[in-house]
Coordinates of C-alpha atoms in Angstrom, one line a residue:
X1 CA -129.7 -2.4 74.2
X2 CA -129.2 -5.2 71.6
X3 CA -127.2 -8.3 71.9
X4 CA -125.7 -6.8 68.7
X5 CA -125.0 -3.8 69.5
X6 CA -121.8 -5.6 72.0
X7 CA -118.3 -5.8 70.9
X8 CA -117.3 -9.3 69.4
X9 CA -115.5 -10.8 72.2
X10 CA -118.3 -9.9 74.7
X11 CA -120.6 -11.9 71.7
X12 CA -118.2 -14.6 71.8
X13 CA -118.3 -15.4 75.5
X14 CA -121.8 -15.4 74.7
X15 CA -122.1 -17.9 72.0
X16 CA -119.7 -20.1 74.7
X17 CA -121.9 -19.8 77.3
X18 CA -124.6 -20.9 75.1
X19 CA -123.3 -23.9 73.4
X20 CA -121.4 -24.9 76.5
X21 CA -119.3 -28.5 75.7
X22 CA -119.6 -29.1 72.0
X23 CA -121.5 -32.3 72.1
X24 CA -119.7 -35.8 69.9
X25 CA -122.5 -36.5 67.9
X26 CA -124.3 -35.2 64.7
X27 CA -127.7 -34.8 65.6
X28 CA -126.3 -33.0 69.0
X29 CA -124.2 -30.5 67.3
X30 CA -127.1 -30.1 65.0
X31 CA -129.3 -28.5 67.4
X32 CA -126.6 -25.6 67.8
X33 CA -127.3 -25.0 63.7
X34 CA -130.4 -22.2 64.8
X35 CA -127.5 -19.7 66.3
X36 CA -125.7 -19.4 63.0
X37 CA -129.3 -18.6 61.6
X38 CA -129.9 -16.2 63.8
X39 CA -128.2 -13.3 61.4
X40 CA -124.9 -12.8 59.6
X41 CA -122.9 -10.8 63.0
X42 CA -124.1 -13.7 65.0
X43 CA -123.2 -16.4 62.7
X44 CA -119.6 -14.9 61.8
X45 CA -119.2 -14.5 66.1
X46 CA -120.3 -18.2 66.6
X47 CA -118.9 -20.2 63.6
X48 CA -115.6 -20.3 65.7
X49 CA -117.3 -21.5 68.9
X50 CA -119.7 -23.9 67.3
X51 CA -117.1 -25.9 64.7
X52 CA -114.0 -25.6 67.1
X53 CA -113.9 -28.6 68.2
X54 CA -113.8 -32.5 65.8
X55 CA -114.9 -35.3 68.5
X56 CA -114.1 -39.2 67.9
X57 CA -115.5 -41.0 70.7
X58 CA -114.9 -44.8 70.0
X59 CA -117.4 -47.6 72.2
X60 CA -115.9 -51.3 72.0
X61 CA -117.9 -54.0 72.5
X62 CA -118.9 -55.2 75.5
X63 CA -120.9 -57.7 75.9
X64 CA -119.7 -61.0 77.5
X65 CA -118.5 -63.9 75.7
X66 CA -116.8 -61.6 72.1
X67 CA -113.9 -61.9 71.3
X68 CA -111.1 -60.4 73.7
X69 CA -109.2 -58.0 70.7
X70 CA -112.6 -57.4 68.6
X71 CA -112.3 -55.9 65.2
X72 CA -112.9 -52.0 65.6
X73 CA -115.9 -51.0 63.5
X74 CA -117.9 -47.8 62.2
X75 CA -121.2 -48.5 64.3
X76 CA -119.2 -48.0 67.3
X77 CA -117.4 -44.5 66.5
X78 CA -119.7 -41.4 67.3
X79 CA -118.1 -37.9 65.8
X80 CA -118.9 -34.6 64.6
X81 CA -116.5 -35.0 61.4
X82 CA -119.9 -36.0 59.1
X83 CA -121.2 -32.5 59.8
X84 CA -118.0 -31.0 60.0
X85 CA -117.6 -32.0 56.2
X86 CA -121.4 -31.6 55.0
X87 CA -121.1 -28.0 55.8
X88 CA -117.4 -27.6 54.6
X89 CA -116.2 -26.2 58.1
X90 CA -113.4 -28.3 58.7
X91 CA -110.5 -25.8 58.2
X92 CA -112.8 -24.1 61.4
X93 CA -112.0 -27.1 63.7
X94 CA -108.9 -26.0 66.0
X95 CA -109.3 -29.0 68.2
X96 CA -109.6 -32.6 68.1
X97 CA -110.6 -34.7 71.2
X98 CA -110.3 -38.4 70.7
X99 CA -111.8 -41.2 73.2
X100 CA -111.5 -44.7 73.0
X101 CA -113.0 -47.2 75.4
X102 CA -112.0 -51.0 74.9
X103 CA -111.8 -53.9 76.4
X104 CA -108.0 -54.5 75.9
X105 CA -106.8 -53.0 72.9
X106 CA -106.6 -49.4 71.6
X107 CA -105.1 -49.9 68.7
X108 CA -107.6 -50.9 66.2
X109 CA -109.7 -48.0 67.7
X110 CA -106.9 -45.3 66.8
X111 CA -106.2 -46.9 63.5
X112 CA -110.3 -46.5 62.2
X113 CA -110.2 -43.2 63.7
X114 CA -106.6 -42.1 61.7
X115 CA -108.0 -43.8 58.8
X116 CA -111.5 -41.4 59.2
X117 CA -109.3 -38.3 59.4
X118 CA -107.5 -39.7 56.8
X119 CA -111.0 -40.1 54.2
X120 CA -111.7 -35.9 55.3
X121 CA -108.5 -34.3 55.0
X122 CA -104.8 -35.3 53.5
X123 CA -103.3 -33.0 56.2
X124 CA -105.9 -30.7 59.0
X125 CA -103.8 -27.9 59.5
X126 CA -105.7 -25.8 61.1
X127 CA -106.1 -28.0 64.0
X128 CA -103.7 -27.2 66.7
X129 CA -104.8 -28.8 70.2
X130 CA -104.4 -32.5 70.8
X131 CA -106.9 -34.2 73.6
X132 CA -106.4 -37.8 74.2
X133 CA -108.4 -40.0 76.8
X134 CA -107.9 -44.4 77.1
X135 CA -110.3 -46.6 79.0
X136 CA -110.7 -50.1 79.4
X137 CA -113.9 -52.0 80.4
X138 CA -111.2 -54.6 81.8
X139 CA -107.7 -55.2 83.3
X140 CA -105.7 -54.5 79.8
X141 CA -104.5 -57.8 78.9
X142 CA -101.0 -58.2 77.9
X143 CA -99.7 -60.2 75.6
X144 CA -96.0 -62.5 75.9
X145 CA -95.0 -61.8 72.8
X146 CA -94.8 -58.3 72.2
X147 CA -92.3 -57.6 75.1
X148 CA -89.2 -55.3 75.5
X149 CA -86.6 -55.6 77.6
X150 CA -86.7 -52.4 80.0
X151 CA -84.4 -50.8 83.0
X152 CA -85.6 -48.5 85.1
X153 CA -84.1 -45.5 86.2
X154 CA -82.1 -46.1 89.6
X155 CA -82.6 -49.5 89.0
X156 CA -80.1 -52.9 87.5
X157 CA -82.9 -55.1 86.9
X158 CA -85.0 -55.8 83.8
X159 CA -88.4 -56.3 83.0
X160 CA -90.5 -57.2 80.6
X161 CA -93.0 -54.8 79.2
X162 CA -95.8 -55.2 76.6
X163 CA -95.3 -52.4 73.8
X164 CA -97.5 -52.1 70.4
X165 CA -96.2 -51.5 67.3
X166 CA -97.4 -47.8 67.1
X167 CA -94.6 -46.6 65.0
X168 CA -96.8 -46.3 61.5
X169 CA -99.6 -45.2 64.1
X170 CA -97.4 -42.2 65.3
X171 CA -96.2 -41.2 61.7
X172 CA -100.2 -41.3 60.5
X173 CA -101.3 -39.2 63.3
X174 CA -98.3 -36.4 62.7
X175 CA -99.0 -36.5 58.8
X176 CA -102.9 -35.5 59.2
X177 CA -102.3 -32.9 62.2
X178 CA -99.5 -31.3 61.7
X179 CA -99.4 -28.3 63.8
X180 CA -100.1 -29.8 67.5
X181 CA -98.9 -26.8 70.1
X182 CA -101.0 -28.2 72.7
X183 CA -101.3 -31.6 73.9
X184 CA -103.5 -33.2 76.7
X185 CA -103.7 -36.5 77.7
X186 CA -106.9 -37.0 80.2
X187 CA -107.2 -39.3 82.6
X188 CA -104.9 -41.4 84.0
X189 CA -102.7 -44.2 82.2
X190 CA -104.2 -47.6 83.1
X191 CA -101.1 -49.8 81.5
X192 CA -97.6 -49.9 80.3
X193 CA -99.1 -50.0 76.2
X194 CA -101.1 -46.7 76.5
X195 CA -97.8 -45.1 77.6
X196 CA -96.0 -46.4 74.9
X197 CA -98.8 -44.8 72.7
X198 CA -98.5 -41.2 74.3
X199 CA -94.7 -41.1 74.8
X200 CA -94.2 -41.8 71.0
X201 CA -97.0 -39.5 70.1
X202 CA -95.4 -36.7 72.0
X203 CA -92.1 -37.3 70.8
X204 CA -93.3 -37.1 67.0
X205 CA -94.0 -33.2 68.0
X206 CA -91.1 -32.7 69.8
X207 CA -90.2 -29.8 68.3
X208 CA -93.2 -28.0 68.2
X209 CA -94.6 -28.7 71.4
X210 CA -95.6 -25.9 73.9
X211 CA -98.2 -27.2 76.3
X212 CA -98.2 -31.1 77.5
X213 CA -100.5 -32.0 80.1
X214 CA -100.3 -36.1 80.9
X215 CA -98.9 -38.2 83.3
X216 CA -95.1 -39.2 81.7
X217 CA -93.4 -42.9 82.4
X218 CA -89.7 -42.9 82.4
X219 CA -88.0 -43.2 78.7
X220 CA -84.5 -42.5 79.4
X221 CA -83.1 -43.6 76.2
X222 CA -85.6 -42.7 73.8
X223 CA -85.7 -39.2 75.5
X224 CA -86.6 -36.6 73.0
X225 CA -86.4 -32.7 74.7
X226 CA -89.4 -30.2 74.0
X227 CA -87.2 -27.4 72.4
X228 CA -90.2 -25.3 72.4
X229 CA -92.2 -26.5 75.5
X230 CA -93.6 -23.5 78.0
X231 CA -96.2 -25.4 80.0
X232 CA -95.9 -28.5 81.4
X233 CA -98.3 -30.3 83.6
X234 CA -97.4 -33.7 85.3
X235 CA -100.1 -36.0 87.1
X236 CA -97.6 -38.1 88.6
X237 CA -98.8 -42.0 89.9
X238 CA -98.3 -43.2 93.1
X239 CA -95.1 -45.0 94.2
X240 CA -93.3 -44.5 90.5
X241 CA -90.0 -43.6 90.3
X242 CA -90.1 -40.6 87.5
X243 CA -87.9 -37.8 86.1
X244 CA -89.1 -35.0 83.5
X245 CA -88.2 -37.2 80.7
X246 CA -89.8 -34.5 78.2
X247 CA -88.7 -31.2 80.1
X248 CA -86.4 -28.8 78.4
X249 CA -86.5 -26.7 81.4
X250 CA -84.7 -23.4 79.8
X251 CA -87.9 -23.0 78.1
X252 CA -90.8 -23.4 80.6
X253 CA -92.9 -21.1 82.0
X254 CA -95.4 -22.9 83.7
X255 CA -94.5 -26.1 85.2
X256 CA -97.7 -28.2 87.2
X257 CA -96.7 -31.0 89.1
X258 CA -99.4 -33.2 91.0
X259 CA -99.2 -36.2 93.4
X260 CA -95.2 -35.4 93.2
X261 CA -94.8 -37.7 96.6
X262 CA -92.7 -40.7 96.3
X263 CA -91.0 -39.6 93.1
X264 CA -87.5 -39.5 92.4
X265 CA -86.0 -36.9 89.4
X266 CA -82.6 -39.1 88.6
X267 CA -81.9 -36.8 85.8
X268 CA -82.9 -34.2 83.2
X269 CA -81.9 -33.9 79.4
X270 CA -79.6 -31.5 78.0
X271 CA -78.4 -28.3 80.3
X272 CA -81.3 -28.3 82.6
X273 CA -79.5 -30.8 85.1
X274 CA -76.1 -30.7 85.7
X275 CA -73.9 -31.4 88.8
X276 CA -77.1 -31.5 90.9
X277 CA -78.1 -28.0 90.0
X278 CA -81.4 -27.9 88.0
X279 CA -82.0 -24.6 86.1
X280 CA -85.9 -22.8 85.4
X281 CA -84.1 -19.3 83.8
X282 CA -87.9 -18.6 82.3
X283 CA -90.2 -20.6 85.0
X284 CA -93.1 -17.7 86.2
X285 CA -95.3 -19.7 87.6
X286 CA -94.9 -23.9 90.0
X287 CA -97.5 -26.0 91.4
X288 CA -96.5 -28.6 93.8
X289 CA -99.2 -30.6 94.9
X290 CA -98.7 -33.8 97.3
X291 CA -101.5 -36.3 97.5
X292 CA -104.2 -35.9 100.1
X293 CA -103.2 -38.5 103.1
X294 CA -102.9 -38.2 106.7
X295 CA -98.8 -38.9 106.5
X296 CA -97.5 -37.2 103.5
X297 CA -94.4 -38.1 102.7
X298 CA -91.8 -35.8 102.7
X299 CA -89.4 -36.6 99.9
X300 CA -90.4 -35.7 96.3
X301 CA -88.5 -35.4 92.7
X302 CA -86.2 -32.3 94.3
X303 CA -85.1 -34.1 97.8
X304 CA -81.9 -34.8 96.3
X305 CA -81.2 -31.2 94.6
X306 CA -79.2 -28.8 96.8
X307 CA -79.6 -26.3 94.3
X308 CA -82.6 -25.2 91.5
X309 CA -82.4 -22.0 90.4
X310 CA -86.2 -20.0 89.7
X311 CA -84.8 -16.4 89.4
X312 CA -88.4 -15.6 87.4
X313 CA -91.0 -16.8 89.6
X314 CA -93.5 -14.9 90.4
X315 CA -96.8 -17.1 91.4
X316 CA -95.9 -20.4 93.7
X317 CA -98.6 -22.7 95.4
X318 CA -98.0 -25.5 97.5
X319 CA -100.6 -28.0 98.0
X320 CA -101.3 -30.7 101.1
X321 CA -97.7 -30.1 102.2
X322 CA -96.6 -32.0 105.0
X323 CA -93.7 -30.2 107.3
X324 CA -91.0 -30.1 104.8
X325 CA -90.8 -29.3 101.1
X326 CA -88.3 -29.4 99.3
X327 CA -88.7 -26.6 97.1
X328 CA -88.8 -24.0 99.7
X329 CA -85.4 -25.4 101.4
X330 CA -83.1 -25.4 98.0
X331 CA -84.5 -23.1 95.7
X332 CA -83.1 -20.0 94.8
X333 CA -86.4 -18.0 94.7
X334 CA -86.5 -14.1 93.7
X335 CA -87.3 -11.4 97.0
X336 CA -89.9 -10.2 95.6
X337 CA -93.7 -12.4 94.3
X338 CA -96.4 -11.6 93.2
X339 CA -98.7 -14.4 94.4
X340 CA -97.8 -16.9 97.3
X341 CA -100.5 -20.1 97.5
X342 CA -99.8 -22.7 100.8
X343 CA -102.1 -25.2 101.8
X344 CA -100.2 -27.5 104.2
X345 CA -98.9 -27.9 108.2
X346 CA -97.2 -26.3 110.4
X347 CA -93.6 -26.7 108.7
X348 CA -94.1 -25.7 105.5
X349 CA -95.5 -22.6 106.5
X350 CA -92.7 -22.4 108.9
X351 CA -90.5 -22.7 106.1
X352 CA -92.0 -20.2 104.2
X353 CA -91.6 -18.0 106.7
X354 CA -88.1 -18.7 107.0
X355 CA -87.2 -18.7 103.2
X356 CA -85.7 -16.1 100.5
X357 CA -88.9 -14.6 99.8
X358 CA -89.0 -11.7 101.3
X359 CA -92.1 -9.5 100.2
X360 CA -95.1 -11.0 98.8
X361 CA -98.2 -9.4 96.5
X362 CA -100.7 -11.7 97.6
X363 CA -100.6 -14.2 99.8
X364 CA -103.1 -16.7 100.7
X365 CA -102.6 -19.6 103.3
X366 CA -104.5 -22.8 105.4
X367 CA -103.0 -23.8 108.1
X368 CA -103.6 -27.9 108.4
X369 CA -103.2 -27.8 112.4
X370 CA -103.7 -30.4 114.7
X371 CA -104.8 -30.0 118.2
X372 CA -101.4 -30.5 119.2
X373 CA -99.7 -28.1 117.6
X374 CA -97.9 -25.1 119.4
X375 CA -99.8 -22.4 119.5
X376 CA -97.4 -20.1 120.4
X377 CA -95.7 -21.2 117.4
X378 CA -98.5 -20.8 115.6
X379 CA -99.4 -17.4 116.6
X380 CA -95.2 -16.2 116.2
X381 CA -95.8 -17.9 112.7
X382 CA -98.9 -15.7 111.9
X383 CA -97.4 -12.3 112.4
X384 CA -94.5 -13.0 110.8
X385 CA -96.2 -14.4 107.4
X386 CA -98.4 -11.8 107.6
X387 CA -96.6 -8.6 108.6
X388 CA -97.6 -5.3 106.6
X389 CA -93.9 -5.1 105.7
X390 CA -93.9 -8.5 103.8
X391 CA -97.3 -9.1 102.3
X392 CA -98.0 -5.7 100.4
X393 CA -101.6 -5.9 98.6
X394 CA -103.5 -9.0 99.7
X395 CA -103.6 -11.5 102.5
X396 CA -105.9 -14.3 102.5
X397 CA -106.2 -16.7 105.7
X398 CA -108.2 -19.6 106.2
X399 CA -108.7 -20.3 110.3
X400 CA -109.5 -23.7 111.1
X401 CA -112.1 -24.9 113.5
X402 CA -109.3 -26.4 116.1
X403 CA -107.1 -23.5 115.9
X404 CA -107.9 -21.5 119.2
X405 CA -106.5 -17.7 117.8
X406 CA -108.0 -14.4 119.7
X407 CA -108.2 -11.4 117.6
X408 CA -105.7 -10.2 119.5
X409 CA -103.7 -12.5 117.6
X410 CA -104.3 -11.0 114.4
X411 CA -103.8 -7.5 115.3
X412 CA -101.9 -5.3 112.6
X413 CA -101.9 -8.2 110.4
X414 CA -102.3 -7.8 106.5
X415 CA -105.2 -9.8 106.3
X416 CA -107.6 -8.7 103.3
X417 CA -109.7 -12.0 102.9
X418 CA -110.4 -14.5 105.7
X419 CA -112.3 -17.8 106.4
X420 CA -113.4 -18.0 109.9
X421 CA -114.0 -21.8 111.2
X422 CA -113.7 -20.8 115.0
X423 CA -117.2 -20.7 117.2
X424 CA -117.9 -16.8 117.1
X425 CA -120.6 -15.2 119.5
X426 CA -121.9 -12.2 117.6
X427 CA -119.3 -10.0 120.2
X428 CA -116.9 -11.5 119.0
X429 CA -117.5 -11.1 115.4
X430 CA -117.8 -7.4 115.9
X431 CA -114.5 -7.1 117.9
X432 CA -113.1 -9.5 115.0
X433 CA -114.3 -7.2 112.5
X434 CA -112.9 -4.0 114.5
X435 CA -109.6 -5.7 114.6
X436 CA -109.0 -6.5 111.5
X437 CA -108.4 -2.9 109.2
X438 CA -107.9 -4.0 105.9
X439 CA -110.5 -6.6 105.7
X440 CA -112.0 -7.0 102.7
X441 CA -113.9 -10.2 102.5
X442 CA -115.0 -12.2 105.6
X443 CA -116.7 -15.9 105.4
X444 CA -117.8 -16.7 108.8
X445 CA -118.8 -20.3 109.2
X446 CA -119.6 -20.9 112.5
X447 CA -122.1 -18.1 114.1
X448 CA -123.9 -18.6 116.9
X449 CA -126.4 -15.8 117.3
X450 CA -128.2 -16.5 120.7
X451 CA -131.2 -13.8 121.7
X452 CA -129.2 -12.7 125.2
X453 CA -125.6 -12.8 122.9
X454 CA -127.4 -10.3 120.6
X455 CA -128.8 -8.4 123.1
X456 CA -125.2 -8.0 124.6
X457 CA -124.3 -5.6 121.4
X458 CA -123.4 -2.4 121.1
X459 CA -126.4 0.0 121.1
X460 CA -128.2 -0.7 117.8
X461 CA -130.0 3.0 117.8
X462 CA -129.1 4.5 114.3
X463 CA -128.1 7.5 116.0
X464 CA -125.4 6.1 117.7
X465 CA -124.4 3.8 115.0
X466 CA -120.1 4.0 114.7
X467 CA -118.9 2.5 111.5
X468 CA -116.5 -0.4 111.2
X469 CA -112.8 0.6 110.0
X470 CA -112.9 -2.2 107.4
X471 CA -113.4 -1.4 104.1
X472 CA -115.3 -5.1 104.1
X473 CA -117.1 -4.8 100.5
X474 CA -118.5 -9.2 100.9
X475 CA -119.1 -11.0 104.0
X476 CA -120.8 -14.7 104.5
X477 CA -122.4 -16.0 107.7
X478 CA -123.0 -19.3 107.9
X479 CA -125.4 -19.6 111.5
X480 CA -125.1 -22.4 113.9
X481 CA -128.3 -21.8 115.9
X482 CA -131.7 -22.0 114.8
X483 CA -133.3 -18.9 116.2
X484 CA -134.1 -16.7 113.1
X485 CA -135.2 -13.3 114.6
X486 CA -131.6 -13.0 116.5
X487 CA -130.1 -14.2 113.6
X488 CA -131.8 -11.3 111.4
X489 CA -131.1 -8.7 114.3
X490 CA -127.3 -9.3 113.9
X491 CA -127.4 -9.1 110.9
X492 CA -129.1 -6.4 110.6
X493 CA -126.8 -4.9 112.8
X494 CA -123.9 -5.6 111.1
X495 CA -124.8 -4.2 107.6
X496 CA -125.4 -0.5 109.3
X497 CA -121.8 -0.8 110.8
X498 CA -120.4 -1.8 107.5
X499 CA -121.0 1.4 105.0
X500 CA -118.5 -0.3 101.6
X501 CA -120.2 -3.7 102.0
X502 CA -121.3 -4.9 98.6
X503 CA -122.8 -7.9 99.2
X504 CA -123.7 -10.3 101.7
X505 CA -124.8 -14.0 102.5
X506 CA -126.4 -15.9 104.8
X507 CA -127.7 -19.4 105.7
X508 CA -130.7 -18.4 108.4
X509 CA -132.5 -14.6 107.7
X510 CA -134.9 -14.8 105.5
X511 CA -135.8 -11.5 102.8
X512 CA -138.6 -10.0 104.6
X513 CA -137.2 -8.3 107.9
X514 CA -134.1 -7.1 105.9
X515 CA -136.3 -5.7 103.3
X516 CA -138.2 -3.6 106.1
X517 CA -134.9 -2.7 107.9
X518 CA -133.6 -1.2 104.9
X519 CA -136.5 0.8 103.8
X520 CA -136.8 2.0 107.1
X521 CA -133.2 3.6 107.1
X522 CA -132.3 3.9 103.6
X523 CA -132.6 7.2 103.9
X524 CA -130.3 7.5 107.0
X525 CA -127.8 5.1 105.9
X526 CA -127.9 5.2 102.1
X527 CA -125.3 2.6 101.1
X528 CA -127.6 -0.6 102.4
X529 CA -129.9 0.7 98.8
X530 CA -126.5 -0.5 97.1
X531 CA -125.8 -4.2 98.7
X532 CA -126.9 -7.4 97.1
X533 CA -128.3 -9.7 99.3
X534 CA -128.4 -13.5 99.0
X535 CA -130.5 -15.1 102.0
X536 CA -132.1 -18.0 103.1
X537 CA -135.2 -18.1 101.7
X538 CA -133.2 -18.2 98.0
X539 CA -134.5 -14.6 97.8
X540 CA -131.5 -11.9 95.9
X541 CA -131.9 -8.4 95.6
X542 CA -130.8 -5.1 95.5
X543 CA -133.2 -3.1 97.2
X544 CA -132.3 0.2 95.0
X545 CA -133.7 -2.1 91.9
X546 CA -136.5 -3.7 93.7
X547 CA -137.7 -0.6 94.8
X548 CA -137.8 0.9 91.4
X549 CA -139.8 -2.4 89.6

């Protein structure tokens, strides 16, 4: 069959494959050129892909001794926008990603970059994504004399903050790209004067706006609502005291918020926030993740809320929670969700347990224990999240090395996909296996495959082979021990008791006495022609398709 002869977007998944990153410079965008000579289909299929994106990537100076605010010049700016116009493709270009790295001082950067826009085009409309990313070689040096006087939310003092004059900056960069839906800001802000830069910049679309994606600094009286805004994700930085400056929250449907520890939300714009109640009538899908650290704290932007409505949701994951959030204790949260994410300890999942949601599509959980943790509890805690009657399609469980659980633990449970960190003798992997019904994928990392453990199997004679009740269609096991032979024996072993396995992995058996057990009892036990083994020797095959080359 011919590439050709595949339906446009399979070809255009192709051509992104192919050309991967689209490269900042001339000469490396030039080497894509030979797949738009290929023929017409193919060129018409890659255009897009190939001229999507404009890059500006901006070098200062940085050798010691220049001056500390050098003069931004055209030998230091590397971009795609020559080509771009050689070949007239610039109404192709939907994106524009612009990086500046300076010593101190963005702003003649962005201005020679504006101003090369500006020489191209009198207005790009076609572009419609927005990537932003600041560095400094250096601590950003701030200057006395461009200072505003500043209060903080929640606090009566003032400060003095350096801010730029980027007014006429702002109003040049909305005149050439008009149509920004989708803004990112990459990175993390390093100073006071880059957020001066992205706030204003935002603002200037704030009526457009549907996808922002930056860390925000608090604006409270120059705070423009995103009327149109539907995703919104937040990097917050440690120790800050923020609010969602920028959130019409009416309108959102996604809302991501990162490192949201040791925030405070004082107040929203508009409706959203009233009388303590904070409203997400369209939100379908919240992250919440808290920073990775030993003590997490457990106060965040909603400590202080008693009541935030999310009739909508449908997909919620917590991240690194610590015993309490917030979210699960105030919100109003529909019955009935589709997808349920957790990583955290013991309280938060307690609390999930304990809160509104009552039957879940797909859950997935990792239980942060310590060795000191009730395992009662922690057992109780288990068959509760996991009873048939609340999760209804998919269960996913990650068991961590100190967590002592039997299988007896996990009897009935709706577990469909588990990670096994607990030392497992190969009895114990078969009882595991037996115990859990609706298994579906299995990664055991922690085998220990002993020749007397193996031996202590169930009879391995094909005749009196039983199969497993789980319709298990991947498994992984990741070997302790160094004996190979046992190793390959269990596994061996395994695959015969497992008829819907697909596909399997391990760390220790090697191709060779796999491919002799399975063309040895392929014709008893047909389905091991159909599995697609990945072992240790870097060998993967399907013996089927082996067979026949």
């Amino acid at each position: 069959m011919s590439l050709l002869n595949l339906a446009d977007d399979v070809l255009t998944s192709t051509c992104q494959y192919a050309v991967g990153v689209p490269p900042a410079t001339n000469n490396a965008v030039k080497n894509q050129l030979p797949l738009l000579s290929t023929c017409q289909k193919l060129r018409q299929v890659a255009e897009p892909v190939v001229y999507k994106k404009a890059y500006f990537n901006y070098a200062g100076a940085m050798q010691a001794g220049e001056d500390m605010d050098p003069k931004a010049t055209l030998d230091r700016l590397s971009t795609n926008i020559d080509l771009l116009e050689e070949t007239k493709m610039l109404d192709m270009v939907t994106a524009v990603h612009i990086s500046v790295s300076v010593k101190t001082h963005p702003i003649s950067a962005l201005e020679l970059i504006r101003d090369r826009i500006r020489e191209a085009v009198k207005s790009w409309e076609s572009v419609t994504e927005l990537s932003l990313l600041i560095t400094y070689q250096q601590e950003p040096y701030l200057t006395a004399h461009h200072s505003l006087k500043v209060r903080p939310i929640g606090s009566q003092r003032t400060l003095n903050r350096y801010v730029s004059p980027f007014k006429p900056l702002v109003a040049g960069f909305n005149e050439l790209l008009p149509n920004i839906t989708r803004m990112q800001v990459q990175g993390s802000s390093q100073c006071m004067y880059e957020d001066e830069w992205y706030h204003d910049l935002a603002g200037s679309y704030a009526a457009q706006l549907q996808h922002l994606s930056r860390p925000l600094l608090i604006h409270a009286d120059e705070c423009k609502p995103l009327t149109a805004l539907t995703s919104l994700s937040l990097g917050f930085q440690e120790y800050a005291h923020y609010q969602l400056v920028h959130a019409a929250a009416p309108t959102l449907q996604k809302l991501e918020l990162r490192n949201i520890a040791c925030t405070v939300m004082d107040s929203l714009p508009g409706s959203a926030y009233t009388s303590k109640k904070l409203g997400f009538p369209e939100l379908r899908s919240l992250l919440l993740e808290y920073p990775r650290a030993p003590n997490v704290f457990e106060v965040d932007m909603f400590t202080d809320l008693p009541d935030i409505l999310m009739p909508q949701l449908q997909t919620l994951r917590i991240l690194y929670g610590g015993n309490y959030c917030p979210v699960l204790a105030h919100a109003k949260l529909p019955r009935h969700m589709q997808k349920v994410e957790v990583i955290g300890q013991f309280g938060v999942l307690e609390q999930l347990s304990k809160s509104r949601i009552k039957l879940i599509d797909e859950l997935r959980t990792t239980a942060m224990l310590r060795p000191n943790d009730n395992l009662p509890k922690s057992r109780r805690l288990l068959q509760t999240l996991y009873d048939p009657s609340r999760v209804t399609q998919h269960g996913g469980l990650r068991l961590d090395s100190t967590l002592a659980l039997g299988t007896a633990d996990l009897h009935g449970l709706m577990l469909t996909h588990v990670q096994v960190g607990m030392e497992l003798t190969p009895t114990m992997l078969v009882v595991f296996l037996d115990t859990l019904k609706a298994l579906v994928h299995v990664n055991f990392t922690n085998v220990r495959s002993e020749e007397s453990e193996v031996k202590s199997l169930p009879s391995d004679d094909p005749a009196n082979i039983e199969p497993l009740e789980a319709p298990l269609r991947a498994m992984t096991i990741r070997y302790n021990s160094v004996g190979d032979v046992p190793s390959a024996k269990l596994l061996n072993y395994l695959v015969l008791r497992l008829p819907r396995l697909q596909s399997v992995s391990t760390n220790k058996v090697s191709s060779e006495p796999v491919k002799k057990h399975v063309e040895l009892l392929a014709s008893k036990f047909p389905h091991l022609c159909d599995i697609c083994f990945n072992l240790a020797d870097g060998s993967n095959f399907i013996f089927k398709e082996s067979a026949t080359s």
